Structures are given as structure tokens and as C-alpha cells.
PDB file of C-alpha atoms in Angstrom:
ATOM      1  CA  UNK A  20     -42.148  -9.063 -33.829  1.00  0.00           C
ATOM      2  CA  UNK A  21     -40.528  -8.718 -30.406  1.00  0.00           C
ATOM      3  CA  UNK A  22     -42.708  -5.704 -29.692  1.00  0.00           C
ATOM      4  CA  UNK A  23     -45.882  -7.780 -30.006  1.00  0.00           C
ATOM      5  CA  UNK A  24     -44.421 -10.668 -27.995  1.00  0.00           C
ATOM      6  CA  UNK A  25     -43.435  -8.355 -25.146  1.00  0.00           C
ATOM      7  CA  UNK A  26     -46.827  -6.689 -25.219  1.00  0.00           C
ATOM      8  CA  UNK A  27     -48.520 -10.075 -24.879  1.00  0.00           C
ATOM      9  CA  UNK A  28     -46.176 -11.062 -22.035  1.00  0.00           C
ATOM     10  CA  UNK A  29     -46.510  -7.823 -20.073  1.00  0.00           C
ATOM     11  CA  UNK A  30     -49.955  -6.391 -20.832  1.00  0.00           C
ATOM     12  CA  UNK A  31     -51.659  -7.860 -17.767  1.00  0.00           C
ATOM     13  CA  UNK A  32     -48.769  -7.410 -15.333  1.00  0.00           C
ATOM     14  CA  UNK A  33     -49.445  -5.057 -12.413  1.00  0.00           C
ATOM     15  CA  UNK A  34     -47.526  -1.791 -12.661  1.00  0.00           C
ATOM     16  CA  UNK A  35     -46.934  -2.139 -16.408  1.00  0.00           C
ATOM     17  CA  UNK A  36     -48.586   0.454 -18.628  1.00  0.00           C
ATOM     18  CA  UNK A  37     -48.586   0.726 -22.393  1.00  0.00           C
ATOM     19  CA  UNK A  38     -49.259   3.963 -24.232  1.00  0.00           C
ATOM     20  CA  UNK A  39     -49.121   4.549 -27.932  1.00  0.00           C
ATOM     21  CA  UNK A  40     -47.803   7.749 -29.402  1.00  0.00           C
ATOM     22  CA  UNK A  41     -49.936   8.014 -32.516  1.00  0.00           C
ATOM     23  CA  UNK A  42     -50.850  11.461 -33.721  1.00  0.00           C
ATOM     24  CA  UNK A  43     -54.594  10.908 -33.414  1.00  0.00           C
ATOM     25  CA  UNK A  44     -56.898  11.175 -30.418  1.00  0.00           C
ATOM     26  CA  UNK A  45     -54.375  12.828 -28.089  1.00  0.00           C
ATOM     27  CA  UNK A  46     -51.988   9.838 -28.397  1.00  0.00           C
ATOM     28  CA  UNK A  47     -48.776  11.860 -28.169  1.00  0.00           C
ATOM     29  CA  UNK A  48     -49.910  13.666 -25.012  1.00  0.00           C
ATOM     30  CA  UNK A  49     -51.005  10.350 -23.474  1.00  0.00           C
ATOM     31  CA  UNK A  50     -47.694   8.640 -24.270  1.00  0.00           C
ATOM     32  CA  UNK A  51     -45.709  11.634 -22.983  1.00  0.00           C
ATOM     33  CA  UNK A  52     -47.702  11.708 -19.762  1.00  0.00           C
ATOM     34  CA  UNK A  53     -47.161   7.991 -19.325  1.00  0.00           C
ATOM     35  CA  UNK A  54     -43.415   8.384 -19.733  1.00  0.00           C
ATOM     36  CA  UNK A  55     -43.226  11.267 -17.271  1.00  0.00           C
ATOM     37  CA  UNK A  56     -45.015   9.232 -14.616  1.00  0.00           C
ATOM     38  CA  UNK A  57     -42.957   6.054 -15.184  1.00  0.00           C
ATOM     39  CA  UNK A  58     -39.658   4.983 -13.680  1.00  0.00           C
ATOM     40  CA  UNK A  59     -38.642   2.905 -16.707  1.00  0.00           C
ATOM     41  CA  UNK A  60     -39.526   3.174 -20.407  1.00  0.00           C
ATOM     42  CA  UNK A  61     -39.022   0.354 -22.875  1.00  0.00           C
ATOM     43  CA  UNK A  62     -37.114   1.170 -26.019  1.00  0.00           C
ATOM     44  CA  UNK A  63     -37.296  -1.714 -28.459  1.00  0.00           C
ATOM     45  CA  UNK A  64     -35.409  -2.097 -31.687  1.00  0.00           C
ATOM     46  CA  UNK A  65     -37.707  -1.351 -34.577  1.00  0.00           C
ATOM     47  CA  UNK A  66     -37.781  -1.225 -38.335  1.00  0.00           C
ATOM     48  CA  UNK A  67     -35.768   1.997 -38.516  1.00  0.00           C
ATOM     49  CA  UNK A  68     -32.315   2.793 -37.154  1.00  0.00           C
ATOM     50  CA  UNK A  69     -33.677   5.532 -34.946  1.00  0.00           C
ATOM     51  CA  UNK A  70     -36.884   6.601 -33.318  1.00  0.00           C
ATOM     52  CA  UNK A  71     -38.180   9.351 -31.097  1.00  0.00           C
ATOM     53  CA  UNK A  72     -38.936   6.931 -28.247  1.00  0.00           C
ATOM     54  CA  UNK A  73     -35.419   7.163 -26.839  1.00  0.00           C
ATOM     55  CA  UNK A  74     -35.380  10.969 -27.066  1.00  0.00           C
ATOM     56  CA  UNK A  75     -38.860  11.133 -25.530  1.00  0.00           C
ATOM     57  CA  UNK A  76     -37.879   8.851 -22.637  1.00  0.00           C
ATOM     58  CA  UNK A  77     -34.755  10.903 -21.915  1.00  0.00           C
ATOM     59  CA  UNK A  78     -36.680  14.198 -22.099  1.00  0.00           C
ATOM     60  CA  UNK A  79     -39.270  12.698 -19.726  1.00  0.00           C
ATOM     61  CA  UNK A  80     -36.533  11.567 -17.308  1.00  0.00           C
ATOM     62  CA  UNK A  81     -37.795   8.004 -17.627  1.00  0.00           C
ATOM     63  CA  UNK A  82     -34.879   5.553 -17.435  1.00  0.00           C
ATOM     64  CA  UNK A  83     -34.711   3.873 -20.861  1.00  0.00           C
ATOM     65  CA  UNK A  84     -34.661   0.097 -20.969  1.00  0.00           C
ATOM     66  CA  UNK A  85     -33.088  -0.601 -24.350  1.00  0.00           C
ATOM     67  CA  UNK A  86     -34.031  -3.980 -25.737  1.00  0.00           C
ATOM     68  CA  UNK A  87     -31.756  -4.651 -28.661  1.00  0.00           C
ATOM     69  CA  UNK A  88     -28.819  -6.825 -29.556  1.00  0.00           C
ATOM     70  CA  UNK A  89     -27.096  -4.338 -31.812  1.00  0.00           C
ATOM     71  CA  UNK A  90     -28.222  -0.770 -31.590  1.00  0.00           C
ATOM     72  CA  UNK A  91     -26.295   2.320 -32.580  1.00  0.00           C
ATOM     73  CA  UNK A  92     -26.999   5.083 -30.135  1.00  0.00           C
ATOM     74  CA  UNK A  93     -26.570   8.781 -30.861  1.00  0.00           C
ATOM     75  CA  UNK A  94     -23.530  10.438 -29.315  1.00  0.00           C
ATOM     76  CA  UNK A  95     -22.225   7.193 -27.835  1.00  0.00           C
ATOM     77  CA  UNK A  96     -18.704   8.401 -28.513  1.00  0.00           C
ATOM     78  CA  UNK A  97     -19.407  11.132 -25.942  1.00  0.00           C
ATOM     79  CA  UNK A  98     -21.980   9.621 -23.591  1.00  0.00           C
ATOM     80  CA  UNK A  99     -21.819   6.458 -21.507  1.00  0.00           C
ATOM     81  CA  UNK A 100     -25.381   5.210 -21.809  1.00  0.00           C
ATOM     82  CA  UNK A 101     -24.834   2.574 -19.136  1.00  0.00           C
ATOM     83  CA  UNK A 102     -24.957   5.433 -16.606  1.00  0.00           C
ATOM     84  CA  UNK A 103     -28.587   6.268 -17.420  1.00  0.00           C
ATOM     85  CA  UNK A 104     -30.021   3.288 -19.333  1.00  0.00           C
ATOM     86  CA  UNK A 105     -30.522  -0.411 -18.834  1.00  0.00           C
ATOM     87  CA  UNK A 106     -29.648  -2.771 -21.674  1.00  0.00           C
ATOM     88  CA  UNK A 107     -31.359  -6.094 -22.297  1.00  0.00           C
ATOM     89  CA  UNK A 108     -30.662  -8.626 -25.035  1.00  0.00           C
ATOM     90  CA  UNK A 109     -33.745  -9.494 -27.064  1.00  0.00           C
ATOM     91  CA  UNK A 110     -33.619 -13.189 -26.188  1.00  0.00           C
ATOM     92  CA  UNK A 111     -33.432 -12.339 -22.466  1.00  0.00           C
ATOM     93  CA  UNK A 112     -36.342  -9.915 -22.669  1.00  0.00           C
ATOM     94  CA  UNK A 113     -38.501 -12.693 -24.115  1.00  0.00           C
ATOM     95  CA  UNK A 114     -37.790 -15.053 -21.220  1.00  0.00           C
ATOM     96  CA  UNK A 115     -40.816 -15.152 -18.964  1.00  0.00           C
ATOM     97  CA  UNK A 116     -40.319 -12.970 -15.897  1.00  0.00           C
ATOM     98  CA  UNK A 117     -36.807 -11.825 -16.834  1.00  0.00           C
ATOM     99  CA  UNK A 118     -37.628  -8.206 -17.605  1.00  0.00           C
ATOM    100  CA  UNK A 119     -39.807  -7.611 -14.550  1.00  0.00           C
ATOM    101  CA  UNK A 120     -37.266  -9.346 -12.294  1.00  0.00           C
ATOM    102  CA  UNK A 121     -34.512  -7.156 -13.715  1.00  0.00           C
ATOM    103  CA  UNK A 122     -36.478  -3.965 -13.135  1.00  0.00           C
ATOM    104  CA  UNK A 123     -37.472  -5.081  -9.637  1.00  0.00           C
ATOM    105  CA  UNK A 124     -33.797  -5.711  -8.845  1.00  0.00           C
ATOM    106  CA  UNK A 125     -32.872  -2.069  -9.473  1.00  0.00           C
ATOM    107  CA  UNK A 126     -32.614  -0.555  -6.025  1.00  0.00           C
ATOM    108  CA  UNK A 127     -34.061   2.903  -5.386  1.00  0.00           C
ATOM    109  CA  UNK A 128     -30.582   4.384  -4.892  1.00  0.00           C
ATOM    110  CA  UNK A 129     -29.371   3.023  -8.247  1.00  0.00           C
ATOM    111  CA  UNK A 130     -32.504   4.204 -10.047  1.00  0.00           C
ATOM    112  CA  UNK A 131     -32.118   7.663  -8.478  1.00  0.00           C
ATOM    113  CA  UNK A 132     -28.496   7.834  -9.655  1.00  0.00           C
ATOM    114  CA  UNK A 133     -29.584   6.930 -13.211  1.00  0.00           C
ATOM    115  CA  UNK A 134     -32.461   9.425 -13.054  1.00  0.00           C
ATOM    116  CA  UNK A 135     -30.112  12.200 -11.886  1.00  0.00           C
ATOM    117  CA  UNK A 136     -27.723  11.374 -14.746  1.00  0.00           C
ATOM    118  CA  UNK A 137     -30.644  11.580 -17.192  1.00  0.00           C
ATOM    119  CA  UNK A 138     -31.343  15.081 -15.950  1.00  0.00           C
ATOM    120  CA  UNK A 139     -27.672  15.968 -16.537  1.00  0.00           C
ATOM    121  CA  UNK A 140     -27.600  14.716 -20.146  1.00  0.00           C
ATOM    122  CA  UNK A 141     -31.104  15.552 -21.387  1.00  0.00           C
ATOM    123  CA  UNK A 142     -29.964  18.843 -22.954  1.00  0.00           C
ATOM    124  CA  UNK A 143     -27.793  16.827 -25.382  1.00  0.00           C
ATOM    125  CA  UNK A 144     -31.006  15.482 -26.933  1.00  0.00           C
ATOM    126  CA  UNK A 145     -32.783  18.810 -27.384  1.00  0.00           C
ATOM    127  CA  UNK A 146     -32.829  20.535 -30.762  1.00  0.00           C
ATOM    128  CA  UNK A 147     -32.633  24.304 -30.417  1.00  0.00           C
ATOM    129  CA  UNK A 148     -32.703  27.161 -32.873  1.00  0.00           C
ATOM    130  CA  UNK A 149     -30.293  28.704 -32.800  1.00  0.00           C
ATOM    131  CA  UNK A 150     -28.160  25.824 -31.628  1.00  0.00           C
ATOM    132  CA  UNK A 151     -26.178  26.146 -28.402  1.00  0.00           C
ATOM    133  CA  UNK A 152     -23.125  24.280 -27.079  1.00  0.00           C
ATOM    134  CA  UNK A 153     -24.005  20.754 -25.992  1.00  0.00           C
ATOM    135  CA  UNK A 154     -27.449  20.581 -27.635  1.00  0.00           C
ATOM    136  CA  UNK A 155     -28.359  17.873 -30.168  1.00  0.00           C
ATOM    137  CA  UNK A 156     -27.098  19.828 -33.181  1.00  0.00           C
ATOM    138  CA  UNK A 157     -23.768  20.518 -31.490  1.00  0.00           C
ATOM    139  CA  UNK A 158     -23.504  16.845 -30.481  1.00  0.00           C
ATOM    140  CA  UNK A 159     -24.136  15.763 -34.077  1.00  0.00           C
ATOM    141  CA  UNK A 160     -21.309  18.009 -35.272  1.00  0.00           C
ATOM    142  CA  UNK A 161     -19.025  16.659 -32.535  1.00  0.00           C
ATOM    143  CA  UNK A 162     -19.788  13.090 -33.625  1.00  0.00           C
ATOM    144  CA  UNK A 163     -18.976  13.963 -37.224  1.00  0.00           C
ATOM    145  CA  UNK A 164     -15.753  15.660 -36.142  1.00  0.00           C
ATOM    146  CA  UNK A 165     -14.712  12.492 -34.292  1.00  0.00           C
ATOM    147  CA  UNK A 166     -15.305  10.370 -37.385  1.00  0.00           C
ATOM    148  CA  UNK A 167     -13.421  12.585 -39.849  1.00  0.00           C
ATOM    149  CA  UNK A 168      -9.925  11.443 -38.760  1.00  0.00           C
ATOM    150  CA  UNK A 169     -10.928   7.785 -39.181  1.00  0.00           C
ATOM    151  CA  UNK A 170     -12.316   8.452 -42.655  1.00  0.00           C
ATOM    152  CA  UNK A 171      -9.174  10.378 -43.594  1.00  0.00           C
ATOM    153  CA  UNK A 172      -6.992   7.534 -42.353  1.00  0.00           C
ATOM    154  CA  UNK A 173      -8.896   4.997 -44.460  1.00  0.00           C
ATOM    155  CA  UNK A 174      -8.609   7.219 -47.534  1.00  0.00           C
ATOM    156  CA  UNK A 175      -4.895   7.789 -46.972  1.00  0.00           C
ATOM    157  CA  UNK A 176      -4.247   4.055 -46.566  1.00  0.00           C
ATOM    158  CA  UNK A 177      -6.027   3.397 -49.855  1.00  0.00           C
ATOM    159  CA  UNK A 178      -3.635   5.814 -51.596  1.00  0.00           C
ATOM    160  CA  UNK A 179      -0.413   4.323 -50.160  1.00  0.00           C
ATOM    161  CA  UNK A 180       0.605   2.331 -53.165  1.00  0.00           C
ATOM    162  CA  UNK A 181      -0.961   4.405 -55.922  1.00  0.00           C
ATOM    163  CA  UNK A 182       2.463   5.412 -57.333  1.00  0.00           C
ATOM    164  CA  UNK A 183       3.911   1.946 -57.221  1.00  0.00           C
ATOM    165  CA  UNK A 184       1.266   0.287 -59.346  1.00  0.00           C
ATOM    166  CA  UNK A 185       2.634  -0.995 -62.621  1.00  0.00           C
ATOM    167  CA  UNK A 186       1.028   0.482 -65.704  1.00  0.00           C
ATOM    168  CA  UNK A 187      -0.947  -1.906 -67.844  1.00  0.00           C
ATOM    169  CA  UNK A 188       1.199  -3.113 -70.725  1.00  0.00           C
ATOM    170  CA  UNK A 189      -0.492  -3.061 -74.058  1.00  0.00           C
ATOM    171  CA  UNK A 190      -0.218  -6.303 -75.866  1.00  0.00           C
ATOM    172  CA  UNK A 191       1.562  -6.181 -79.187  1.00  0.00           C
TER     173      UNK A 191
END
């Protein structure tokens, strides 16, 4: 729903371009080219917990503008996304002029810093075969490894009182 509202708000704004990434009629190439020639790329929350848009924006070195109130980002336990992304609450993005004013307020030096950081982290979002240290597969395994101690702790806490439970007495 927000996607359509933002499209309607921004479609006629100068300097704003929309490209779709469908698999027909050269759509993927068009969307990729649009990202590579853009300073900022919108990444809106969708119907699924993940999408390729964020990966595509990062690979294109297009600073992601993440419009979502509660998004889980890959590798956030390792990467500080605020160094290479902008975050906007959905309700703010829908306020007339807010998004364009925000993007206009990003000074060239700040954008360049974010763009340089994107170039430093983009390899974390690439899937390679065979995998290499720091690529997406390695990052996935690192994320899992960070979560294992928490899961173990929860399981161990659940077992704390297992011996002290009273057996059920059978009624006579």
C-alpha cells in the first residue's frame, strides 16, 4: 500500500525515476542501470521479509533509503547500516515533501562517505561459489554462530528446574 502511495506522490517530481525489475522486456537490466546511475534507492517494506532490492542497491553502490518501521536487516549484528543507509519511518515518508527534503538535506560530503562505505561492505552481500571469507555465505554462518549461544542459554534456562519438579501423584 505504501509503495503505491509513494509512487503517486513522487512520480512527477523532477529527479525522481522509477524502474521496475520484472523479468520481462529487459526490466532487470533497466532497473539495474537505474540504480547504478542514482544516488539514492528506495527500499520499501514489502509482503516478504526480504527482497533483492536491498542487495541490488548495495551492489549498485546506490545509497539505500529504507522505508520501514520494523525491518530485520541481514548481518545487522556485524554491520552498522546507519553508516551506508538512510532510514525513514513509513508515516514520515508519506508526509508530503518529507522524503525529498530529507534527501536534499544530505550534503555531498555525507553522501560520499556513505557511498564509500557501501563500496567497503558490498562484498558481504555477494554470493560466491566457493564461498570466501566475508562473502554472504560466510556472513550467514557468522550470524548463526552469534545466535547459537543465545539459543543455548534459553534451552539451559528451561532445564533449570527439571529435577525439582514433583512427580504426579496417582489418585487412590
